[in-house]
Amino acid sequence: MDSEPGRREHVPTEGADGEAPWRGLAPSGGEASSGGEVPSEGEASSESEARGGRVSGGRTVRRRLLRYGLALLAVLLVPLLTAETALRVNYTGTPEQGTTTRGRDAVWLGHAWVDGRKKDQDVRELAQRLKCTGIRDLYVHSGPLEDDGTLPASAYPRARWLISAVHRELPGVRVQAWLGDQLATESPDGMRLERAATRTAILASTRRVLAAGYDGVHVDLEPLHSGDRHYLGLLDELRTLTRARHALLSVAAHQIDPLPAFHSFWGTTTGHPKWWSQAYFGQVARRVDQIAVMSYDTMQPLQSLYGGYVAQQTSLALEVTPKTTDLLMGLPFYHENRFGHWAHAETVPAAVRGVRLGLSRTDAHRARFGVALYVDFAATEADWRAYQENWVR
C-alpha cells in the first residue's frame, strides 16, 4: 500500500527589502499606524497570546490527524498481517505419506500443437517427457473462441494429426480442446454470456471440435464473476452434449475466497472480483467432469506464503467438489514478474508442498485428484524436475 506523502510545513520567504514579509503589517482587525507607534504592553501581550493559541491549536489538529491516520493504517494492516501469518502457519507440518500423484494430472499445451508448427518428432519427445509422470490429460489450446462463440476450423487444422499421434505414442492419455475467451465483464470488449445466441454458438463450436476427434473440451472463460448464472446454464448444456458424445467436460476455475465474501470486497474496491465464493465453486464443480483451479497469480511475495495459500485453496476446493469430479490444482510452470505474480515466490516446489498439505488435512485418500501444469511452452527443466521429484516420486 502506498504511504501518504509527508506534509511540508509552510516557511515564509524573505521579502524584497530583506525583511520578513509580515513586518510592517497591521495586526488583525486593525490599521497601520501612521506614526510608526509601537504597540502597548497590553496589546503586545494579547497578540502573543493569540499567536500562542493558534500554534497550540495547530499542534492539536496535527496530533489528531496523526492519530486518525495511524488508526486507519492499523485497520487496514492488522487484518492483512493476520491473514498472511495464517498462511505462513498453513505452510507448516508434514504431508501424509501417499499424498502424491494418482495418475490424474494434466498439462496445458500451447497452440503450436494444432496449427502446424509441431511435428511427429515433437510428439515423440513429449511422449518421452510424460511417460513416467501422472499426466493423463492434455489441454491443447485450440481457440480462442470468437466473441460471438463461434470457432473456425482453421483455428485447429492439425487437430486430427495430434490426437492420432498422442493416442499412438501415449495410450490412455486424452486430448482435450482448450477453448477460451475474454469475457466482457470488466470492459466493453469481449464475450457476453448473457446473450443466448452466444451460448448457442459455443455449443455448436463444441460439437465441431468433438467431431474432429478430441476426447473432451476444456473451457476457460475469464474474468468470470462469482455467481454468474449464465455460465452455469452453459455448463448444463455442455454437459448434456459431452455425455451424449462420451466425451469429457472440464473447466479452468478461479480461486476461492480466502476470506468470506472477499470477492465482493475486492470487486468493490478494485472493479475486479477475482475470486469465487466457495458455494459457487461447488456449483461449477458439480456440473463438470474435471475442474482445474488456476492456483497461481496470487499476489503472495514469499514461497512460504504462496505455499500456505495453495494449501488453503486445496482444502477449500476439496470441501465442495463432489467425489465424482476430478479436482486438479494448478502449478505455475512459468516465470513472469508482474503485479500479482512473483516468480521467486510462486514456485513448483512451494505449490506442490501446499497441495500435499491441503490434501493431507482435508481428504488424504481422495482418488479423483491431481495437479495441472501451466504451461508447456514456458516450462523449464527445473519445473519438470520439481514436479517429478515432489509429486510423482
Tab-separated table of C-alpha atoms in Angstrom:
chain	number	residue	atom	x	y	z
A	1	MET	CA	0.000	0.000	0.000
A	2	ASP	CA	1.383	3.395	-0.905
A	3	SER	CA	2.221	5.549	2.089
A	4	GLU	CA	0.745	9.021	2.343
A	5	PRO	CA	3.196	11.722	1.172
A	6	GLY	CA	4.635	13.673	4.106
A	7	ARG	CA	3.313	17.193	4.658
A	8	ARG	CA	5.802	20.056	4.426
A	9	GLU	CA	5.309	22.992	6.872
A	10	HIS	CA	4.990	26.401	5.181
A	11	VAL	CA	8.122	28.549	5.676
A	12	PRO	CA	7.761	32.260	4.784
A	13	THR	CA	10.276	33.549	2.247
A	14	GLU	CA	12.184	36.766	2.608
A	15	GLY	CA	10.698	39.988	1.213
A	16	ALA	CA	12.318	42.130	-1.466
A	17	ASP	CA	13.771	44.506	1.107
A	18	GLY	CA	15.380	41.802	3.154
A	19	GLU	CA	12.756	41.890	5.877
A	20	ALA	CA	10.373	39.093	6.763
A	21	PRO	CA	7.151	39.656	4.766
A	22	TRP	CA	4.928	40.023	7.819
A	23	ARG	CA	6.837	43.066	9.198
A	24	GLY	CA	5.095	46.400	8.889
A	25	LEU	CA	1.641	44.790	8.539
A	26	ALA	CA	-1.194	45.853	10.780
A	27	PRO	CA	-2.421	43.479	13.463
A	28	SER	CA	-5.516	41.505	12.511
A	29	GLY	CA	-8.561	43.778	12.532
A	30	GLY	CA	-6.505	46.990	12.978
A	31	GLU	CA	-4.996	49.766	10.799
A	32	ALA	CA	-1.355	50.630	10.150
A	33	SER	CA	-0.006	53.297	12.499
A	34	SER	CA	0.788	56.450	10.588
A	35	GLY	CA	3.389	57.428	13.131
A	36	GLY	CA	5.042	54.058	13.452
A	37	GLU	CA	3.893	53.737	17.041
A	38	VAL	CA	4.994	50.688	18.991
A	39	PRO	CA	2.077	48.627	20.393
A	40	SER	CA	1.490	48.966	24.126
A	41	GLU	CA	2.487	46.209	26.538
A	42	GLY	CA	-1.118	45.058	26.808
A	43	GLU	CA	-1.594	44.913	23.069
A	44	ALA	CA	1.666	43.002	22.620
A	45	SER	CA	0.642	40.540	25.293
A	46	SER	CA	-2.737	39.957	23.643
A	47	GLU	CA	-1.101	39.399	20.255
A	48	SER	CA	1.394	36.967	21.779
A	49	GLU	CA	-1.376	35.026	23.477
A	50	ALA	CA	-3.333	34.847	20.213
A	51	ARG	CA	-0.314	33.572	18.379
A	52	GLY	CA	0.314	31.001	21.104
A	53	GLY	CA	-3.286	29.864	20.887
A	54	ARG	CA	-3.070	29.452	17.137
A	55	VAL	CA	0.173	27.441	17.414
A	56	SER	CA	-1.251	25.271	20.178
A	57	GLY	CA	-4.461	24.700	18.198
A	58	GLY	CA	-2.482	23.769	15.071
A	59	ARG	CA	-0.452	21.236	17.021
A	60	THR	CA	-3.605	19.717	18.444
A	61	VAL	CA	-5.150	19.321	14.978
A	62	ARG	CA	-1.964	17.724	13.650
A	63	ARG	CA	-1.839	15.306	16.584
A	64	ARG	CA	-5.450	14.315	15.979
A	65	LEU	CA	-4.826	13.808	12.265
A	66	LEU	CA	-1.797	11.658	13.075
A	67	ARG	CA	-3.824	9.538	15.481
A	68	TYR	CA	-6.607	9.095	12.915
A	69	GLY	CA	-4.060	8.196	10.236
A	70	LEU	CA	-2.401	5.590	12.456
A	71	ALA	CA	-5.783	4.146	13.396
A	72	LEU	CA	-6.770	3.859	9.725
A	73	LEU	CA	-3.430	2.224	8.924
A	74	ALA	CA	-3.985	-0.287	11.712
A	75	VAL	CA	-7.482	-1.077	10.441
A	76	LEU	CA	-6.009	-1.888	7.025
A	77	LEU	CA	-2.794	-3.628	8.069
A	78	VAL	CA	-3.881	-5.751	11.021
A	79	PRO	CA	-6.275	-7.988	9.009
A	80	LEU	CA	-3.683	-8.287	6.235
A	81	LEU	CA	-0.893	-9.244	8.615
A	82	THR	CA	-3.208	-11.653	10.418
A	83	ALA	CA	-4.162	-13.342	7.134
A	84	GLU	CA	-0.524	-13.569	5.975
A	85	THR	CA	0.514	-15.043	9.335
A	86	ALA	CA	-2.223	-17.652	8.989
A	87	LEU	CA	-0.897	-18.576	5.524
A	88	ARG	CA	2.617	-18.976	6.915
A	89	VAL	CA	1.297	-21.276	9.640
A	90	ASN	CA	-0.681	-23.159	6.987
A	91	TYR	CA	2.614	-23.992	5.264
A	92	THR	CA	3.984	-25.804	8.323
A	93	GLY	CA	3.698	-29.512	9.074
A	94	THR	CA	4.488	-32.717	7.237
A	95	PRO	CA	2.354	-34.037	4.364
A	96	GLU	CA	0.955	-37.524	4.837
A	97	GLN	CA	2.538	-40.471	3.097
A	98	GLY	CA	0.796	-41.247	-0.163
A	99	THR	CA	-0.279	-37.682	-0.908
A	100	THR	CA	1.317	-37.889	-4.333
A	101	THR	CA	0.096	-38.391	-7.892
A	102	ARG	CA	-2.984	-40.523	-8.510
A	103	GLY	CA	-2.277	-40.630	-12.250
A	104	ARG	CA	-4.905	-37.938	-12.949
A	105	ASP	CA	-2.683	-34.935	-13.661
A	106	ALA	CA	-2.941	-32.615	-16.667
A	107	VAL	CA	-0.868	-30.102	-18.609
A	108	TRP	CA	-1.905	-27.054	-20.633
A	109	LEU	CA	-0.291	-27.106	-24.114
A	110	GLY	CA	0.122	-24.140	-26.451
A	111	HIS	CA	-1.445	-23.543	-29.853
A	112	ALA	CA	1.650	-24.720	-31.727
A	113	TRP	CA	0.464	-28.317	-31.290
A	114	VAL	CA	-2.503	-27.849	-33.643
A	115	ASP	CA	-1.515	-25.051	-36.022
A	116	GLY	CA	1.217	-26.888	-37.949
A	117	ARG	CA	4.347	-25.882	-36.043
A	118	LYS	CA	4.763	-29.210	-34.210
A	119	LYS	CA	5.836	-32.398	-35.981
A	120	ASP	CA	5.991	-36.153	-35.292
A	121	GLN	CA	9.350	-35.765	-33.549
A	122	ASP	CA	7.834	-33.230	-31.152
A	123	VAL	CA	5.116	-35.713	-30.199
A	124	ARG	CA	7.708	-38.419	-29.592
A	125	GLU	CA	9.673	-36.069	-27.349
A	126	LEU	CA	6.513	-35.108	-25.481
A	127	ALA	CA	5.701	-38.787	-25.015
A	128	GLN	CA	9.153	-39.399	-23.606
A	129	ARG	CA	8.681	-36.484	-21.224
A	130	LEU	CA	5.297	-37.683	-19.960
A	131	LYS	CA	5.699	-41.460	-19.839
A	132	CYS	CA	6.863	-41.680	-16.227
A	133	THR	CA	4.575	-38.986	-14.849
A	134	GLY	CA	0.992	-38.878	-13.634
A	135	ILE	CA	-0.301	-36.875	-16.596
A	136	ARG	CA	-3.475	-38.248	-18.125
A	137	ASP	CA	-4.999	-35.197	-19.860
A	138	LEU	CA	-3.655	-32.660	-22.347
A	139	TYR	CA	-5.490	-29.336	-22.565
A	140	VAL	CA	-4.470	-28.230	-26.069
A	141	HIS	CA	-5.141	-24.601	-26.965
A	142	SER	CA	-7.493	-24.867	-29.958
A	143	GLY	CA	-9.134	-21.441	-29.949
A	144	PRO	CA	-9.646	-18.814	-28.869
A	145	LEU	CA	-13.366	-18.630	-29.404
A	146	GLU	CA	-14.630	-15.564	-31.198
A	147	ASP	CA	-16.552	-13.136	-29.013
A	148	ASP	CA	-19.807	-14.409	-30.543
A	149	GLY	CA	-18.966	-18.005	-29.546
A	150	THR	CA	-18.011	-19.250	-32.998
A	151	LEU	CA	-14.777	-21.079	-33.802
A	152	PRO	CA	-13.495	-21.568	-37.351
A	153	ALA	CA	-11.988	-24.952	-38.217
A	154	SER	CA	-8.921	-23.053	-39.408
A	155	ALA	CA	-8.056	-22.454	-35.736
A	156	TYR	CA	-7.092	-26.112	-35.249
A	157	PRO	CA	-6.069	-27.514	-38.675
A	158	ARG	CA	-3.739	-30.214	-37.305
A	159	ALA	CA	-6.011	-31.492	-34.530
A	160	ARG	CA	-6.678	-34.899	-36.079
A	161	TRP	CA	-2.957	-35.474	-36.625
A	162	LEU	CA	-2.137	-34.554	-32.998
A	163	ILE	CA	-4.897	-36.691	-31.492
A	164	SER	CA	-3.872	-39.710	-33.554
A	165	ALA	CA	-0.184	-39.241	-32.720
A	166	VAL	CA	-0.820	-38.852	-28.967
A	167	HIS	CA	-3.070	-41.921	-28.851
A	168	ARG	CA	-0.343	-43.883	-30.643
A	169	GLU	CA	2.603	-42.689	-28.544
A	170	LEU	CA	0.778	-42.301	-25.206
A	171	PRO	CA	-2.036	-44.861	-24.938
A	172	GLY	CA	-4.571	-43.798	-22.315
A	173	VAL	CA	-3.698	-40.097	-22.479
A	174	ARG	CA	-6.653	-37.917	-23.505
A	175	VAL	CA	-6.535	-34.824	-25.704
A	176	GLN	CA	-8.989	-32.056	-24.828
A	177	ALA	CA	-9.700	-28.898	-26.834
A	178	TRP	CA	-8.804	-25.900	-24.660
A	179	LEU	CA	-11.362	-23.222	-25.638
A	180	GLY	CA	-11.309	-19.815	-24.033
A	181	ASP	CA	-12.068	-16.155	-24.477
A	182	GLN	CA	-12.111	-12.881	-22.595
A	183	LEU	CA	-15.487	-12.005	-21.133
A	184	ALA	CA	-16.965	-8.507	-21.279
A	185	THR	CA	-17.397	-8.425	-17.502
A	186	GLU	CA	-14.879	-5.689	-16.759
A	187	SER	CA	-14.524	-3.944	-20.126
A	188	PRO	CA	-16.807	-3.186	-23.090
A	189	ASP	CA	-14.990	-5.730	-25.261
A	190	GLY	CA	-15.247	-9.500	-25.132
A	191	MET	CA	-17.744	-12.332	-24.985
A	192	ARG	CA	-21.189	-11.784	-23.445
A	193	LEU	CA	-22.570	-14.959	-21.914
A	194	GLU	CA	-25.890	-13.274	-21.168
A	195	ARG	CA	-26.682	-13.485	-24.889
A	196	ALA	CA	-28.482	-16.722	-25.768
A	197	ALA	CA	-27.055	-16.611	-29.297
A	198	THR	CA	-23.506	-16.636	-27.886
A	199	ARG	CA	-24.176	-19.693	-25.726
A	200	THR	CA	-25.807	-21.473	-28.684
A	201	ALA	CA	-22.712	-20.740	-30.800
A	202	ILE	CA	-20.414	-22.146	-28.096
A	203	LEU	CA	-22.407	-25.381	-28.153
A	204	ALA	CA	-22.077	-25.562	-31.946
A	205	SER	CA	-18.318	-24.955	-31.699
A	206	THR	CA	-18.040	-27.733	-29.129
A	207	ARG	CA	-19.864	-30.167	-31.413
A	208	ARG	CA	-17.378	-29.427	-34.171
A	209	VAL	CA	-14.251	-29.922	-32.080
A	210	LEU	CA	-15.604	-33.200	-30.715
A	211	ALA	CA	-16.334	-34.282	-34.289
A	212	ALA	CA	-12.672	-33.605	-35.066
A	213	GLY	CA	-11.742	-36.350	-32.610
A	214	TYR	CA	-10.984	-34.565	-29.332
A	215	ASP	CA	-11.616	-36.604	-26.184
A	216	GLY	CA	-13.203	-33.643	-24.454
A	217	VAL	CA	-13.436	-29.878	-24.170
A	218	HIS	CA	-11.715	-27.673	-21.600
A	219	VAL	CA	-13.474	-24.313	-21.090
A	220	ASP	CA	-11.519	-21.280	-19.858
A	221	LEU	CA	-13.531	-18.028	-19.774
A	222	GLU	CA	-12.097	-15.058	-17.866
A	223	PRO	CA	-12.721	-12.913	-15.906
A	224	LEU	CA	-15.762	-14.855	-14.774
A	225	HIS	CA	-17.500	-13.309	-11.775
A	226	SER	CA	-18.783	-15.380	-8.898
A	227	GLY	CA	-22.489	-16.198	-9.162
A	228	ASP	CA	-22.727	-15.911	-12.957
A	229	ARG	CA	-25.886	-17.928	-13.687
A	230	HIS	CA	-25.424	-17.761	-17.470
A	231	TYR	CA	-22.171	-19.715	-17.084
A	232	LEU	CA	-23.921	-22.368	-15.010
A	233	GLY	CA	-26.621	-22.668	-17.672
A	234	LEU	CA	-23.949	-23.029	-20.363
A	235	LEU	CA	-22.243	-25.810	-18.387
A	236	ASP	CA	-25.548	-27.678	-18.044
A	237	GLU	CA	-25.984	-27.617	-21.825
A	238	LEU	CA	-22.363	-28.559	-22.474
A	239	ARG	CA	-22.602	-31.472	-20.039
A	240	THR	CA	-25.618	-32.854	-21.890
A	241	LEU	CA	-23.700	-32.588	-25.163
A	242	THR	CA	-20.440	-34.141	-23.942
A	243	ARG	CA	-22.193	-37.021	-22.209
A	244	ALA	CA	-24.066	-37.835	-25.393
A	245	ARG	CA	-20.685	-37.922	-27.193
A	246	HIS	CA	-18.977	-39.920	-24.389
A	247	ALA	CA	-16.565	-37.023	-24.035
A	248	LEU	CA	-15.137	-35.076	-21.097
A	249	LEU	CA	-16.150	-31.622	-19.884
A	250	SER	CA	-13.535	-29.760	-17.879
A	251	VAL	CA	-13.118	-26.132	-16.829
A	252	ALA	CA	-10.410	-23.789	-15.600
A	253	ALA	CA	-11.663	-22.309	-12.316
A	254	HIS	CA	-10.949	-19.085	-10.455
A	255	GLN	CA	-9.576	-19.233	-6.916
A	256	ILE	CA	-11.893	-19.412	-3.916
A	257	ASP	CA	-12.426	-16.543	-1.447
A	258	PRO	CA	-9.509	-16.728	1.038
A	259	LEU	CA	-11.793	-14.857	3.457
A	260	PRO	CA	-15.614	-14.985	3.471
A	261	ALA	CA	-17.114	-12.777	0.736
A	262	PHE	CA	-13.668	-11.442	-0.155
A	263	HIS	CA	-14.581	-11.306	-3.852
A	264	SER	CA	-17.299	-8.762	-3.023
A	265	PHE	CA	-14.899	-6.535	-1.084
A	266	TRP	CA	-12.183	-6.778	-3.742
A	267	GLY	CA	-14.657	-6.181	-6.552
A	268	THR	CA	-16.000	-3.063	-4.853
A	269	THR	CA	-12.558	-1.599	-4.235
A	270	THR	CA	-10.797	-2.599	-7.484
A	271	GLY	CA	-13.514	-3.464	-10.014
A	272	HIS	CA	-12.020	-6.963	-10.397
A	273	PRO	CA	-13.609	-9.529	-8.020
A	274	LYS	CA	-11.008	-12.216	-8.983
A	275	TRP	CA	-12.216	-14.902	-6.545
A	276	TRP	CA	-15.321	-17.098	-6.476
A	277	SER	CA	-17.323	-17.850	-3.378
A	278	GLN	CA	-16.826	-21.401	-2.152
A	279	ALA	CA	-20.507	-22.117	-2.772
A	280	TYR	CA	-20.262	-21.000	-6.406
A	281	PHE	CA	-17.129	-23.092	-6.912
A	282	GLY	CA	-19.126	-26.098	-5.714
A	283	GLN	CA	-21.960	-25.291	-8.135
A	284	VAL	CA	-19.494	-25.300	-11.026
A	285	ALA	CA	-17.723	-28.461	-9.816
A	286	ARG	CA	-20.998	-30.392	-9.717
A	287	ARG	CA	-21.594	-29.684	-13.413
A	288	VAL	CA	-18.296	-30.930	-14.873
A	289	ASP	CA	-16.052	-33.998	-15.057
A	290	GLN	CA	-12.913	-32.050	-14.146
A	291	ILE	CA	-12.229	-28.705	-12.516
A	292	ALA	CA	-8.711	-27.244	-12.587
A	293	VAL	CA	-8.021	-24.404	-10.160
A	294	MET	CA	-5.822	-21.610	-11.523
A	295	SER	CA	-3.888	-21.512	-8.241
A	296	TYR	CA	-1.253	-19.005	-9.354
A	297	ASP	CA	-1.160	-15.211	-9.770
A	298	THR	CA	-1.880	-14.979	-6.050
A	299	MET	CA	-0.079	-11.711	-5.110
A	300	GLN	CA	1.950	-13.596	-2.467
A	301	PRO	CA	5.535	-12.287	-2.043
A	302	LEU	CA	7.187	-15.317	-0.397
A	303	GLN	CA	7.307	-19.047	-1.137
A	304	SER	CA	6.042	-19.868	2.352
A	305	LEU	CA	3.042	-17.557	1.950
A	306	TYR	CA	2.306	-18.847	-1.542
A	307	GLY	CA	2.548	-22.468	-0.392
A	308	GLY	CA	0.263	-21.739	2.546
A	309	TYR	CA	-2.190	-20.071	0.191
A	310	VAL	CA	-2.211	-23.123	-2.101
A	311	ALA	CA	-2.759	-25.376	0.916
A	312	GLN	CA	-5.759	-23.250	1.889
A	313	GLN	CA	-7.137	-23.263	-1.669
A	314	THR	CA	-6.744	-27.036	-1.871
A	315	SER	CA	-8.734	-27.539	1.323
A	316	LEU	CA	-11.461	-25.089	0.302
A	317	ALA	CA	-11.843	-26.786	-3.093
A	318	LEU	CA	-11.867	-30.305	-1.651
A	319	GLU	CA	-14.670	-29.378	0.745
A	320	VAL	CA	-17.132	-28.605	-2.058
A	321	THR	CA	-16.001	-30.737	-5.022
A	322	PRO	CA	-18.035	-33.939	-5.446
A	323	LYS	CA	-16.169	-37.245	-5.193
A	324	THR	CA	-17.266	-37.940	-8.774
A	325	THR	CA	-15.441	-34.870	-10.149
A	326	ASP	CA	-11.693	-34.727	-10.747
A	327	LEU	CA	-10.173	-31.808	-8.807
A	328	LEU	CA	-6.854	-30.525	-10.130
A	329	MET	CA	-4.722	-27.809	-8.540
A	330	GLY	CA	-2.678	-25.640	-10.908
A	331	LEU	CA	1.127	-25.498	-10.761
A	332	PRO	CA	2.980	-22.411	-12.093
A	333	PHE	CA	5.222	-23.596	-14.947
A	334	TYR	CA	6.090	-20.018	-15.980
A	335	HIS	CA	8.345	-17.267	-14.660
A	336	GLU	CA	6.899	-13.793	-15.137
A	337	ASN	CA	7.325	-10.923	-12.707
A	338	ARG	CA	4.396	-8.513	-12.604
A	339	PHE	CA	1.689	-7.349	-10.247
A	340	GLY	CA	0.015	-10.425	-8.816
A	341	HIS	CA	2.785	-12.885	-9.686
A	342	TRP	CA	6.314	-13.112	-8.320
A	343	ALA	CA	8.411	-15.851	-9.916
A	344	HIS	CA	10.657	-16.191	-6.851
A	345	ALA	CA	7.600	-16.891	-4.665
A	346	GLU	CA	5.248	-18.875	-6.917
A	347	THR	CA	7.422	-21.916	-7.495
A	348	VAL	CA	6.580	-25.532	-8.282
A	349	PRO	CA	8.091	-26.915	-5.032
A	350	ALA	CA	6.084	-24.440	-2.926
A	351	ALA	CA	2.890	-25.208	-4.840
A	352	VAL	CA	3.310	-28.989	-4.574
A	353	ARG	CA	4.043	-28.805	-0.854
A	354	GLY	CA	0.937	-26.653	-0.414
A	355	VAL	CA	-1.173	-29.110	-2.409
A	356	ARG	CA	0.067	-32.046	-0.342
A	357	LEU	CA	-0.563	-30.243	2.950
A	358	GLY	CA	-4.100	-29.271	1.943
A	359	LEU	CA	-4.817	-32.783	0.716
A	360	SER	CA	-3.391	-34.303	3.933
A	361	ARG	CA	-5.576	-32.145	6.176
A	362	THR	CA	-8.811	-32.428	4.240
A	363	ASP	CA	-9.115	-35.677	2.258
A	364	ALA	CA	-5.783	-37.509	2.131
A	365	HIS	CA	-7.152	-40.604	0.401
A	366	ARG	CA	-9.240	-38.908	-2.272
A	367	ALA	CA	-8.790	-40.755	-5.563
A	368	ARG	CA	-10.077	-38.219	-8.093
A	369	PHE	CA	-7.387	-35.610	-7.507
A	370	GLY	CA	-4.344	-34.271	-9.318
A	371	VAL	CA	-2.329	-31.258	-10.404
A	372	ALA	CA	-2.371	-29.315	-13.684
A	373	LEU	CA	0.798	-27.778	-15.108
A	374	TYR	CA	0.583	-24.300	-16.677
A	375	VAL	CA	2.053	-24.083	-19.331
A	376	ASP	CA	4.320	-26.273	-21.533
A	377	PHE	CA	5.981	-23.576	-23.664
A	378	ALA	CA	7.150	-21.566	-20.632
A	379	ALA	CA	8.329	-24.510	-18.513
A	380	THR	CA	11.972	-25.067	-17.578
A	381	GLU	CA	13.782	-28.309	-16.859
A	382	ALA	CA	13.764	-27.272	-13.204
A	383	ASP	CA	9.948	-27.077	-13.269
A	384	TRP	CA	9.608	-30.574	-14.709
A	385	ARG	CA	12.167	-31.941	-12.258
A	386	ALA	CA	10.385	-30.338	-9.286
A	387	TYR	CA	7.050	-31.830	-10.410
A	388	GLN	CA	8.669	-35.248	-10.829
A	389	GLU	CA	10.589	-35.255	-7.542
A	390	ASN	CA	7.974	-33.660	-5.291
A	391	TRP	CA	4.709	-35.028	-6.691
A	392	VAL	CA	5.356	-38.076	-8.893
A	393	ARG	CA	8.283	-39.595	-6.954
